[in-house]
PDB file of C-alpha atoms and ligand atoms in Angstrom:
ATOM      1  CA  MET D 369     106.272 100.825  66.717  1.00 35.00           C
ATOM      2  CA  SER D 370     102.658 101.896  67.527  1.00 37.00           C
ATOM      3  CA  SER D 371     101.735 103.246  70.755  1.00 42.00           C
ATOM      4  CA  ARG D 372      98.138 103.335  69.798  1.00 42.00           C
ATOM      5  CA  LEU D 373      96.608  99.796  70.269  1.00 44.00           C
ATOM      6  CA  HIS D 374      93.288  99.221  72.555  1.00 48.00           C
ATOM      7  CA  LEU D 375      94.702  98.450  75.930  1.00 49.00           C
ATOM      8  CA  ASP D 376      92.399  96.722  78.637  1.00 51.00           C
ATOM      9  CA  ALA D 377      92.411  94.727  81.855  1.00 48.00           C
ATOM     10  CA  ALA D 378      92.496  91.670  79.490  1.00 50.00           C
ATOM     11  CA  THR D 379      95.807  92.721  77.870  1.00 54.00           C
ATOM     12  CA  PRO D 380      98.567  90.111  77.464  1.00 54.00           C
ATOM     13  CA  LEU D 381     101.221  92.180  79.272  1.00 49.00           C
ATOM     14  CA  GLU D 382     103.818  91.318  77.081  1.00 51.00           C
ATOM     15  CA  GLU D 383     101.865  92.849  74.409  1.00 53.00           C
ATOM     16  CA  VAL D 384     101.561  96.076  76.649  1.00 48.00           C
ATOM     17  CA  LEU D 385     105.394  96.096  77.177  1.00 49.00           C
ATOM     18  CA  ASP D 386     106.117  95.024  73.173  1.00 47.00           C
ATOM     19  CA  GLN D 387     103.944  97.564  71.649  1.00 45.00           C
ATOM     20  CA  ALA D 388     103.321 100.431  74.103  1.00 44.00           C
ATOM     21  CA  GLY D 389     106.053 100.092  76.489  1.00 49.00           C
ATOM     22  CA  GLN D 390     107.991 103.100  75.203  1.00 51.00           C
ATOM     23  CA  PRO D 391     106.395 105.147  73.002  1.00 48.00           C
ATOM     24  CA  GLN D 392     108.693 106.076  70.089  1.00 49.00           C
ATOM     25  CA  ASP D 393     107.349 109.466  69.268  1.00 50.00           C
ATOM     26  CA  GLY D 394     106.723 111.237  72.575  1.00 47.00           C
ATOM     27  CA  SER D 395     103.094 111.980  71.986  1.00 52.00           C
ATOM     28  CA  SER D 396     100.626 112.149  73.825  1.00 54.00           C
ATOM     29  CA  SER D 397      98.424 109.714  72.342  1.00 55.00           C
ATOM     30  CA  GLY D 398     101.155 107.733  73.670  1.00 55.00           C
ATOM     31  CA  LEU D 399     101.638 109.006  77.537  1.00 57.00           C
ATOM     32  CA  SER D 400      97.710 108.842  77.709  1.00 67.00           C
ATOM     33  CA  LEU D 401      98.356 105.452  77.954  1.00 82.00           C
ATOM     34  CA  LEU D 402      99.943 105.839  81.722  1.00 85.00           C
ATOM     35  CA  SER D 403      96.250 105.310  82.399  1.00 85.00           C
ATOM     36  CA  SER D 404      95.854 101.897  81.379  1.00 88.00           C
ATOM     37  CA  PRO D 405      95.815  99.828  84.954  1.00 88.00           C
ATOM     38  CA  ASN D 406      98.244  97.549  82.874  1.00 89.00           C
ATOM     39  CA  VAL D 407     100.880 100.259  82.498  1.00 92.00           C
ATOM     40  CA  ILE D 408     102.939 100.753  85.879  1.00 94.00           C
ATOM     41  CA  ALA D 409     105.251 103.325  84.942  1.00 95.00           C
ATOM     42  CA  LEU D 410     106.696 106.189  82.385  1.00 94.00           C
ATOM     43  CA  GLY D 411     110.301 105.643  80.805  1.00 91.00           C
ATOM     44  CA  GLU D 412     112.726 105.851  80.575  1.00 92.00           C
ATOM     45  CA  VAL D 413     112.748 109.223  79.936  1.00 92.00           C
ATOM     46  CA  GLY D 414     115.653 112.167  80.804  1.00 91.00           C
ATOM     47  CA  PHE D 415     118.266 113.444  79.114  1.00 87.00           C
ATOM     48  CA  ASP D 416     122.449 112.410  78.159  1.00 85.00           C
ATOM     49  CA  CYS D 417     124.425 115.334  79.009  1.00 84.00           C
ATOM     50  CA  THR D 418     127.614 113.693  76.773  1.00 85.00           C
ATOM     51  CA  VAL D 419     125.827 115.034  73.717  1.00 81.00           C
ATOM     52  CA  GLY D 420     126.054 118.359  72.681  1.00 77.00           C
ATOM     53  CA  ASN D 421     122.255 119.850  72.697  1.00 79.00           C
ATOM     54  CA  TRP D 422     121.421 117.976  76.173  1.00 75.00           C
ATOM     55  CA  GLU D 423     120.192 120.908  77.789  1.00 73.00           C
ATOM     56  CA  ARG D 424     117.609 120.423  74.281  1.00 76.00           C
ATOM     57  CA  GLU D 425     116.642 117.300  75.156  1.00 72.00           C
ATOM     58  CA  GLY D 426     115.726 118.138  78.500  1.00 72.00           C
ATOM     59  CA  LYS D 427     113.238 120.775  77.308  1.00 75.00           C
ATOM     60  CA  VAL D 428     111.603 118.046  75.796  1.00 83.00           C
ATOM     61  CA  LEU D 429     111.276 115.933  78.953  1.00 90.00           C
ATOM     62  CA  ASP D 430     108.788 118.790  80.306  1.00 89.00           C
ATOM     63  CA  GLU D 431     106.128 117.157  78.075  1.00 87.00           C
ATOM     64  CA  PRO D 432     106.142 113.944  79.615  1.00 89.00           C
ATOM     65  CA  PHE D 433     106.657 115.590  82.899  1.00 93.00           C
ATOM     66  CA  ARG D 434     103.206 117.605  82.436  1.00 90.00           C
ATOM     67  CA  LEU D 435     101.568 114.061  81.759  1.00 88.00           C
ATOM     68  CA  ALA D 436     102.783 112.035  85.037  1.00 93.00           C
ATOM     69  CA  ASP D 437     100.748 110.137  86.986  1.00 94.00           C
ATOM     70  CA  PRO D 438     101.990 110.988  91.006  1.00 95.00           C
ATOM     71  CA  ASN D 439     101.443 107.016  91.620  1.00 94.00           C
ATOM     72  CA  LYS D 440     102.869 105.980  88.428  1.00 96.00           C
ATOM     73  CA  PRO D 441     107.016 106.090  89.062  1.00 97.00           C
ATOM     74  CA  ILE D 442     108.828 108.350  86.456  1.00 97.00           C
ATOM     75  CA  ILE D 443     111.758 106.129  85.491  1.00 97.00           C
ATOM     76  CA  LEU D 444     114.710 108.737  84.583  1.00 96.00           C
ATOM     77  CA  HIS D 445     117.968 108.105  82.494  1.00 93.00           C
ATOM     78  CA  LEU D 446     120.283 111.338  83.594  1.00 93.00           C
ATOM     79  CA  ARG D 447     123.060 110.459  81.954  1.00 90.00           C
ATOM     80  CA  ARG D 448     126.299 112.358  83.166  1.00 90.00           C
ATOM     81  CA  THR D 449     129.830 113.472  81.740  1.00 88.00           C
ATOM     82  CA  ALA D 450     132.761 111.624  82.782  1.00 88.00           C
ATOM     83  CA  GLU D 451     133.612 115.048  84.596  1.00 93.00           C
ATOM     84  CA  ASP D 452     130.335 115.932  86.445  1.00 92.00           C
ATOM     85  CA  LYS D 453     131.114 112.326  88.561  1.00 94.00           C
ATOM     86  CA  TYR D 454     127.745 113.601  91.093  1.00 96.00           C
ATOM     87  CA  GLN D 455     125.484 113.938  88.353  1.00 96.00           C
ATOM     88  CA  ARG D 456     125.296 117.230  89.608  1.00 95.00           C
ATOM     89  CA  ALA D 457     124.678 118.987  86.184  1.00 92.00           C
ATOM     90  CA  PRO D 458     121.654 116.670  84.891  1.00 93.00           C
ATOM     91  CA  LEU D 459     120.010 116.314  88.467  1.00 96.00           C
ATOM     92  CA  GLU D 460     119.906 120.329  88.930  1.00 95.00           C
ATOM     93  CA  GLU D 461     118.644 120.744  85.436  1.00 92.00           C
ATOM     94  CA  CYS D 462     115.531 117.625  86.029  1.00 94.00           C
ATOM     95  CA  ILE D 463     114.878 119.494  89.328  1.00 96.00           C
ATOM     96  CA  LYS D 464     114.044 122.642  87.287  1.00 94.00           C
ATOM     97  CA  ILE D 465     112.614 121.279  84.273  1.00 93.00           C
ATOM     98  CA  ALA D 466     110.094 119.552  86.886  1.00 95.00           C
ATOM     99  CA  HIS D 467     109.214 122.270  88.832  1.00 95.00           C
ATOM    100  CA  VAL D 468     108.235 124.232  85.955  1.00 93.00           C
ATOM    101  CA  ALA D 469     106.407 121.490  84.527  1.00 94.00           C
ATOM    102  CA  GLY D 470     104.667 121.239  87.841  1.00 95.00           C
ATOM    103  CA  ILE D 471     105.539 117.878  89.096  1.00 97.00           C
ATOM    104  CA  PRO D 472     104.171 117.533  92.786  1.00 97.00           C
ATOM    105  CA  PRO D 473     106.100 116.600  95.407  1.00 97.00           C
ATOM    106  CA  HIS D 474     104.758 113.315  96.092  1.00 98.00           C
ATOM    107  CA  GLN D 475     105.449 112.327  92.311  1.00 98.00           C
ATOM    108  CA  LYS D 476     107.281 108.799  92.363  1.00 98.00           C
ATOM    109  CA  PHE D 477     110.471 108.377  90.853  1.00 98.00           C
ATOM    110  CA  HIS D 478     113.264 105.743  90.045  1.00 98.00           C
ATOM    111  CA  LEU D 479     116.317 107.678  89.942  1.00 98.00           C
ATOM    112  CA  HIS D 480     118.294 104.821  87.379  1.00 96.00           C
ATOM    113  CA  CYS D 481     122.119 104.576  87.811  1.00 96.00           C
ATOM    114  CA  PHE D 482     122.279 106.994  90.714  1.00 97.00           C
ATOM    115  CA  SER D 483     126.065 108.200  91.103  1.00 96.00           C
ATOM    116  CA  GLY D 484     125.401 110.946  93.149  1.00 97.00           C
ATOM    117  CA  SER D 485     127.371 112.106  96.749  1.00 97.00           C
ATOM    118  CA  PHE D 486     125.738 112.449  99.717  1.00 97.00           C
ATOM    119  CA  LYS D 487     125.058 116.010  99.084  1.00 97.00           C
ATOM    120  CA  GLU D 488     123.070 115.637  95.792  1.00 97.00           C
ATOM    121  CA  LEU D 489     120.966 112.562  97.333  1.00 97.00           C
ATOM    122  CA  THR D 490     119.682 114.404 100.444  1.00 97.00           C
ATOM    123  CA  HIS D 491     119.100 117.681  98.274  1.00 97.00           C
ATOM    124  CA  TRP D 492     116.803 115.347  95.889  1.00 98.00           C
ATOM    125  CA  THR D 493     115.415 113.140  98.238  1.00 97.00           C
ATOM    126  CA  GLN D 494     114.068 116.633 100.238  1.00 97.00           C
ATOM    127  CA  THR D 495     112.785 118.231  96.779  1.00 98.00           C
ATOM    128  CA  PHE D 496     110.743 114.249  95.836  1.00 98.00           C
ATOM    129  CA  PRO D 497     111.075 112.148  98.967  1.00 98.00           C
ATOM    130  CA  GLU D 498     109.199 109.189  97.018  1.00 98.00           C
ATOM    131  CA  THR D 499     112.149 108.439  95.290  1.00 98.00           C
ATOM    132  CA  TRP D 500     114.303 105.320  95.310  1.00 98.00           C
ATOM    133  CA  PHE D 501     117.797 104.864  93.675  1.00 98.00           C
ATOM    134  CA  GLY D 502     119.091 102.583  91.355  1.00 98.00           C
ATOM    135  CA  TYR D 503     122.164 101.497  91.885  1.00 98.00           C
ATOM    136  CA  THR D 504     124.795  99.416  89.670  1.00 96.00           C
ATOM    137  CA  GLY D 505     128.072  98.165  89.500  1.00 94.00           C
ATOM    138  CA  MET D 506     129.247 101.615  89.376  1.00 93.00           C
ATOM    139  CA  VAL D 507     129.415 101.250  92.653  1.00 95.00           C
ATOM    140  CA  ALA D 508     132.177  99.671  92.974  1.00 92.00           C
ATOM    141  CA  SER D 509     134.030 102.464  91.871  1.00 92.00           C
ATOM    142  CA  PHE D 510     132.149 105.242  94.187  1.00 95.00           C
ATOM    143  CA  ASP D 511     134.162 107.735  96.621  1.00 97.00           C
ATOM    144  CA  GLU D 512     134.093 108.190  99.915  1.00 97.00           C
ATOM    145  CA  HIS D 513     131.165 111.084  98.866  1.00 98.00           C
ATOM    146  CA  GLN D 514     129.175 108.671  97.102  1.00 98.00           C
ATOM    147  CA  LEU D 515     129.305 106.027  99.752  1.00 98.00           C
ATOM    148  CA  SER D 516     128.362 108.393 102.337  1.00 97.00           C
ATOM    149  CA  GLY D 517     125.183 109.098  99.904  1.00 97.00           C
ATOM    150  CA  LEU D 518     124.282 105.079  99.545  1.00 98.00           C
ATOM    151  CA  ARG D 519     124.749 104.400 103.489  1.00 97.00           C
ATOM    152  CA  SER D 520     123.096 107.152 104.910  1.00 96.00           C
ATOM    153  CA  LEU D 521     120.073 105.684 102.272  1.00 97.00           C
ATOM    154  CA  ASN D 522     116.547 105.024 104.265  1.00 97.00           C
ATOM    155  CA  ALA D 523     117.484 101.366 103.259  1.00 97.00           C
ATOM    156  CA  LYS D 524     113.372 100.873 101.671  1.00 98.00           C
ATOM    157  CA  ARG D 525     114.599 103.585  99.011  1.00 98.00           C
ATOM    158  CA  PHE D 526     117.312 101.636  97.390  1.00 98.00           C
ATOM    159  CA  VAL D 527     116.777  99.238  94.232  1.00 98.00           C
ATOM    160  CA  LEU D 528     119.431  96.911  92.051  1.00 98.00           C
ATOM    161  CA  GLU D 529     120.099  97.514  88.575  1.00 97.00           C
ATOM    162  CA  THR D 530     122.787  95.895  86.565  1.00 96.00           C
ATOM    163  CA  ASP D 531     122.625  98.029  83.153  1.00 93.00           C
ATOM    164  CA  ALA D 532     123.134  95.588  81.205  1.00 93.00           C
ATOM    165  CA  PRO D 533     125.007  95.208  78.675  1.00 92.00           C
ATOM    166  CA  TYR D 534     126.709  98.684  79.878  1.00 88.00           C
ATOM    167  CA  LEU D 535     128.449  99.148  83.113  1.00 87.00           C
ATOM    168  CA  TRP D 536     130.233  95.661  83.726  1.00 84.00           C
ATOM    169  CA  PRO D 537     130.496  94.918  87.832  1.00 82.00           C
ATOM    170  CA  ARG D 538     133.919  93.057  88.532  1.00 81.00           C
ATOM    171  CA  PRO D 539     136.288  95.967  88.044  1.00 77.00           C
ATOM    172  CA  GLY D 540     139.666  94.346  86.792  1.00 79.00           C
ATOM    173  CA  ARG D 541     137.983  91.356  84.664  1.00 82.00           C
ATOM    174  CA  ARG D 542     136.979  92.217  81.132  1.00 83.00           C
ATOM    175  CA  GLY D 543     132.931  90.585  79.914  1.00 86.00           C
ATOM    176  CA  ILE D 544     129.205  91.571  78.633  1.00 89.00           C
ATOM    177  CA  ASN D 545     127.440  93.108  81.577  1.00 92.00           C
ATOM    178  CA  ARG D 546     124.303  90.254  81.687  1.00 93.00           C
ATOM    179  CA  PRO D 547     121.102  90.551  83.810  1.00 94.00           C
ATOM    180  CA  ARG D 548     122.264  87.712  85.542  1.00 93.00           C
ATOM    181  CA  LEU D 549     125.046  89.508  87.291  1.00 94.00           C
ATOM    182  CA  LEU D 550     122.352  90.985  89.212  1.00 95.00           C
ATOM    183  CA  GLY D 551     124.075  89.295  92.841  1.00 95.00           C
ATOM    184  CA  GLU D 552     127.030  90.725  91.682  1.00 94.00           C
ATOM    185  CA  VAL D 553     125.926  94.269  91.771  1.00 96.00           C
ATOM    186  CA  ALA D 554     124.265  92.873  95.333  1.00 97.00           C
ATOM    187  CA  THR D 555     127.680  92.307  96.772  1.00 96.00           C
ATOM    188  CA  VAL D 556     129.100  95.348  96.124  1.00 95.00           C
ATOM    189  CA  VAL D 557     125.856  97.487  97.294  1.00 97.00           C
ATOM    190  CA  ALA D 558     126.449  94.949 100.307  1.00 97.00           C
ATOM    191  CA  ASP D 559     129.590  95.858 101.490  1.00 96.00           C
ATOM    192  CA  ALA D 560     129.644  99.724 100.864  1.00 96.00           C
ATOM    193  CA  ARG D 561     126.443  99.742 103.285  1.00 97.00           C
ATOM    194  CA  GLN D 562     128.112  97.052 105.747  1.00 96.00           C
ATOM    195  CA  SER D 563     125.613  94.379 105.170  1.00 97.00           C
ATOM    196  CA  THR D 564     124.938  90.815 103.129  1.00 98.00           C
ATOM    197  CA  THR D 565     124.559  89.944  99.609  1.00 97.00           C
ATOM    198  CA  ALA D 566     121.341  87.976 100.850  1.00 98.00           C
ATOM    199  CA  ASN D 567     119.966  90.997 102.992  1.00 98.00           C
ATOM    200  CA  VAL D 568     120.159  93.357 100.102  1.00 98.00           C
ATOM    201  CA  LEU D 569     118.285  91.042  97.623  1.00 98.00           C
ATOM    202  CA  GLU D 570     115.598  89.990  99.906  1.00 98.00           C
ATOM    203  CA  ARG D 571     115.531  94.088 101.022  1.00 98.00           C
ATOM    204  CA  THR D 572     115.472  95.411  97.207  1.00 98.00           C
ATOM    205  CA  TYR D 573     113.231  93.187  95.946  1.00 98.00           C
ATOM    206  CA  ILE D 574     110.689  94.124  98.196  1.00 98.00           C
ATOM    207  CA  ASN D 575     111.286  97.576  97.492  1.00 98.00           C
ATOM    208  CA  ALA D 576     110.772  97.016  94.124  1.00 97.00           C
ATOM    209  CA  ARG D 577     107.714  95.584  94.658  1.00 97.00           C
ATOM    210  CA  GLN D 578     106.976  98.541  96.479  1.00 97.00           C
ATOM    211  CA  LEU D 579     107.966 101.248  94.010  1.00 98.00           C
ATOM    212  CA  TYR D 580     105.991  99.359  90.828  1.00 96.00           C
ATOM    213  CA  SER D 581     103.085  98.742  93.218  1.00 95.00           C
ATOM    214  CA  VAL D 582     103.079  94.846  91.554  1.00 94.00           C
TER     215      VAL D 582
HETATM  216 ZN1   ZN Y 830     119.192 104.572  80.924  1.00 97.04          ZN
END
């Protein structure tokens, strides 16, 4: 996949997404595409704590962080281990890397597949207040600490994700996750926040547009 195509305002969005949306080599030439008005975010980038050398993977994150644009969200993929229920290790490591890279406090983030508790959510928000938290069908199996985080979150700062084909949102049933099951995610999030599915869908539609400036 090439990330060195010419982009201008006339480049069809599909072409941008197909050819430049995910630079595979992490090179600065690929990342300089961020300055194009057709590129609305950087990501997803991050690391996976379920692999052996994840600390090394984390160090590589320094490069995209140094080239980030504070007004274009960085979509963060911070995969935790099964034991680290609140995502504590990758969240803390990511904050350290961001500080070393000089990420400013007003950098926009989309923290995708978030599963932290109230404590992690508060710590992250104090560090990077311009963050939107992505909630998935995992909410159906959240404990009280995770639910209290979701309940306390400013209504303008969460978005919905299916993470299809992963994170099947219907506990007790089997199947393959699909983007069309987003409404089910909205329902479990609505239950957690003592809201309605319609309100959550309406709110997160607005939130996602604000996050990505679209
Ligand atoms: Zn991901």
